[in-house]
Amino acid sequence: KQEVTQIPAALSVPEGENLVLNCSFTDSAIYNLQWFRQDPGKGLTSLLLIQSSQREQTSGRLNASLDKSSGRSTLYIAASQPGDSATYLCAVNRDDYKLSFGAGTTVTVRA
Amino acid sequence: NAGVTQTPKFQVLKTGQSMTLQCAQDMNHEYMSWYRQDPGMGLRLIHYSVGAGITDQGEVPNGYNVSRSTTEDFPLRLLSAAPSQTSVYFCASSSRRGEQYFGPGTRLTVT
């Protein structure tokens, strides 16, 4: 069974600092990996999707890397803003479209 | 393009009552799924469907039924609600490249 771990569980940084969120998974035979953002009481918003053949994916201030062989992905958020405060979820997709989620990292960016 | 929609947003049930959570998507996605999110447990897959007329069980299917008569709709039925089914329920659909899109969720309380 695929186990997904996100460390740290919570993170508090001053505005302007870069954020580094980690995700590790136990089975390297994945189809893709997806990062989501969840605001309190809301649904999940897709941030980045990395296919298994890719090493990284970028969108604006967000960059996600994938190292399948070591079972790791990292989400970098540059120059954090208070609006980046949310819970970030990592989800690993086997080739059957079933997602295995990590428990998330809750980020607080202090103004 | 509304994406994935869910109704109702909130629901309170008494133990033993039944109800149907509605989910619809307008992206013509074949794959749809239901997850529940509980504190400390992350998101867990309940049921999924790879197309109209085809459904299968996920990680936590007991107490829930699904059917898929059209590509657009994927309702989740609670047969006899129990307090353990108090949770937030999310419906998702997946594009062919494996990117998953989530609805806003239904918050269910069973008393």
mmCIF file of C-alpha atoms in Angstrom, chain B:
data_model
loop_
_atom_site.group_PDB
_atom_site.id
_atom_site.type_symbol
_atom_site.label_atom_id
_atom_site.label_comp_id
_atom_site.label_asym_id
_atom_site.label_seq_id
_atom_site.Cartn_x
_atom_site.Cartn_y
_atom_site.Cartn_z
ATOM 1 C CA ASN B 1 -17.579 25.677 -17.198
ATOM 2 C CA ALA B 2 -18.570 25.000 -13.564
ATOM 3 C CA GLY B 3 -16.058 22.159 -13.009
ATOM 4 C CA VAL B 4 -17.140 19.776 -10.235
ATOM 5 C CA THR B 5 -20.245 20.717 -8.271
ATOM 6 C CA GLN B 6 -21.603 19.122 -5.107
ATOM 7 C CA THR B 7 -24.880 19.440 -3.230
ATOM 8 C CA PRO B 8 -25.760 19.974 -0.480
ATOM 9 C CA LYS B 9 -22.974 22.019 1.157
ATOM 10 C CA PHE B 10 -24.087 21.045 4.662
ATOM 11 C CA GLN B 11 -26.298 18.270 5.995
ATOM 12 C CA VAL B 12 -27.315 17.012 9.432
ATOM 13 C CA LEU B 13 -28.752 13.502 9.684
ATOM 14 C CA LYS B 14 -30.007 11.365 12.510
ATOM 15 C CA THR B 15 -28.581 7.885 12.968
ATOM 16 C CA GLY B 16 -30.327 5.457 10.634
ATOM 17 C CA GLN B 17 -31.466 8.008 8.085
ATOM 18 C CA SER B 18 -30.455 7.713 4.448
ATOM 19 C CA MET B 19 -29.481 10.377 1.977
ATOM 20 C CA THR B 20 -27.770 10.980 -1.352
ATOM 21 C CA LEU B 21 -24.865 13.352 -1.899
ATOM 22 C CA GLN B 22 -24.930 14.727 -5.411
ATOM 23 C CA CYS B 23 -21.887 15.274 -7.631
ATOM 24 C CA ALA B 24 -21.747 16.517 -11.204
ATOM 25 C CA GLN B 25 -18.974 17.552 -13.592
ATOM 26 C CA ASP B 26 -19.124 19.288 -16.945
ATOM 27 C CA MET B 27 -15.617 18.459 -18.203
ATOM 28 C CA ASN B 28 -16.590 15.168 -19.886
ATOM 29 C CA HIS B 29 -14.220 13.243 -17.616
ATOM 30 C CA GLU B 30 -14.601 9.475 -17.563
ATOM 31 C CA TYR B 31 -13.055 8.964 -14.130
ATOM 32 C CA MET B 32 -14.851 10.179 -11.005
ATOM 33 C CA SER B 33 -14.349 9.400 -7.342
ATOM 34 C CA TRP B 34 -15.543 10.092 -3.811
ATOM 35 C CA TYR B 35 -13.273 10.812 -0.837
ATOM 36 C CA ARG B 36 -13.917 11.531 2.791
ATOM 37 C CA GLN B 37 -11.692 13.818 4.856
ATOM 38 C CA ASP B 38 -11.352 13.341 8.581
ATOM 39 C CA PRO B 39 -9.018 15.143 11.021
ATOM 40 C CA GLY B 40 -5.787 13.226 11.414
ATOM 41 C CA MET B 41 -6.769 10.691 8.707
ATOM 42 C CA GLY B 42 -6.294 12.717 5.540
ATOM 43 C CA LEU B 43 -8.420 11.997 2.498
ATOM 44 C CA ARG B 44 -9.500 8.417 1.887
ATOM 45 C CA LEU B 45 -11.081 6.951 -1.237
ATOM 46 C CA ILE B 46 -14.631 5.614 -0.812
ATOM 47 C CA HIS B 47 -15.742 4.602 -4.326
ATOM 48 C CA TYR B 48 -14.698 5.399 -7.848
ATOM 49 C CA SER B 49 -15.947 5.028 -11.408
ATOM 50 C CA VAL B 50 -13.987 4.701 -14.664
ATOM 51 C CA GLY B 51 -17.022 5.434 -16.832
ATOM 52 C CA ALA B 52 -20.789 5.236 -17.083
ATOM 53 C CA GLY B 53 -22.040 1.919 -15.741
ATOM 54 C CA ILE B 54 -18.709 0.998 -14.083
ATOM 55 C CA THR B 55 -18.011 1.501 -10.378
ATOM 56 C CA ASP B 56 -15.666 -0.047 -7.844
ATOM 57 C CA GLN B 57 -14.760 0.144 -4.178
ATOM 58 C CA GLY B 58 -12.007 2.234 -2.723
ATOM 59 C CA GLU B 59 -10.341 2.076 0.666
ATOM 60 C CA VAL B 60 -13.402 2.734 2.895
ATOM 61 C CA PRO B 61 -16.565 1.637 1.008
ATOM 62 C CA ASN B 62 -18.657 0.173 3.832
ATOM 63 C CA GLY B 63 -21.965 1.973 4.397
ATOM 64 C CA TYR B 64 -21.911 3.727 1.009
ATOM 65 C CA ASN B 65 -23.333 2.938 -2.417
ATOM 66 C CA VAL B 66 -22.678 4.549 -5.783
ATOM 67 C CA SER B 67 -23.993 4.325 -9.315
ATOM 68 C CA ARG B 68 -22.958 5.987 -12.577
ATOM 69 C CA SER B 69 -25.716 6.187 -15.133
ATOM 70 C CA THR B 70 -24.252 9.173 -17.021
ATOM 71 C CA THR B 71 -20.763 10.585 -17.584
ATOM 72 C CA GLU B 72 -21.721 13.783 -15.760
ATOM 73 C CA ASP B 73 -23.220 12.491 -12.490
ATOM 74 C CA PHE B 74 -21.848 10.325 -9.697
ATOM 75 C CA PRO B 75 -24.097 10.311 -6.607
ATOM 76 C CA LEU B 76 -23.038 8.816 -3.268
ATOM 77 C CA ARG B 77 -25.720 7.162 -1.146
ATOM 78 C CA LEU B 78 -25.567 6.659 2.587
ATOM 79 C CA LEU B 79 -27.838 3.713 3.301
ATOM 80 C CA SER B 80 -28.231 4.004 7.085
ATOM 81 C CA ALA B 81 -26.216 6.886 8.520
ATOM 82 C CA ALA B 82 -23.961 6.287 11.517
ATOM 83 C CA PRO B 83 -22.043 8.807 13.667
ATOM 84 C CA SER B 84 -18.792 7.372 12.220
ATOM 85 C CA GLN B 85 -19.853 8.794 8.853
ATOM 86 C CA THR B 86 -19.617 12.350 10.170
ATOM 87 C CA SER B 87 -17.043 13.816 7.807
ATOM 88 C CA VAL B 88 -16.414 16.130 4.885
ATOM 89 C CA TYR B 89 -17.098 14.426 1.557
ATOM 90 C CA PHE B 90 -15.348 15.441 -1.654
ATOM 91 C CA CYS B 91 -16.137 14.392 -5.182
ATOM 92 C CA ALA B 92 -13.420 14.529 -7.837
ATOM 93 C CA SER B 93 -13.044 13.937 -11.539
ATOM 94 C CA SER B 94 -9.879 13.243 -13.483
ATOM 95 C CA SER B 95 -8.659 14.346 -16.868
ATOM 96 C CA ARG B 96 -6.994 11.841 -19.209
ATOM 97 C CA ARG B 97 -3.554 13.101 -18.155
ATOM 98 C CA GLY B 98 -4.430 12.240 -14.563
ATOM 99 C CA GLU B 99 -5.014 15.714 -13.134
ATOM 100 C CA GLN B 100 -7.780 15.570 -10.557
ATOM 101 C CA TYR B 101 -10.328 18.310 -9.928
ATOM 102 C CA PHE B 102 -12.243 18.473 -6.665
ATOM 103 C CA GLY B 103 -15.653 19.819 -5.765
ATOM 104 C CA PRO B 104 -16.242 22.202 -2.825
ATOM 105 C CA GLY B 105 -17.281 19.399 -0.463
ATOM 106 C CA THR B 106 -20.286 18.414 1.637
ATOM 107 C CA ARG B 107 -20.034 18.685 5.423
ATOM 108 C CA LEU B 108 -22.095 15.894 6.946
ATOM 109 C CA THR B 109 -22.937 15.527 10.626
ATOM 110 C CA VAL B 110 -24.684 12.397 11.905
ATOM 111 C CA THR B 111 -26.186 12.681 15.393
#
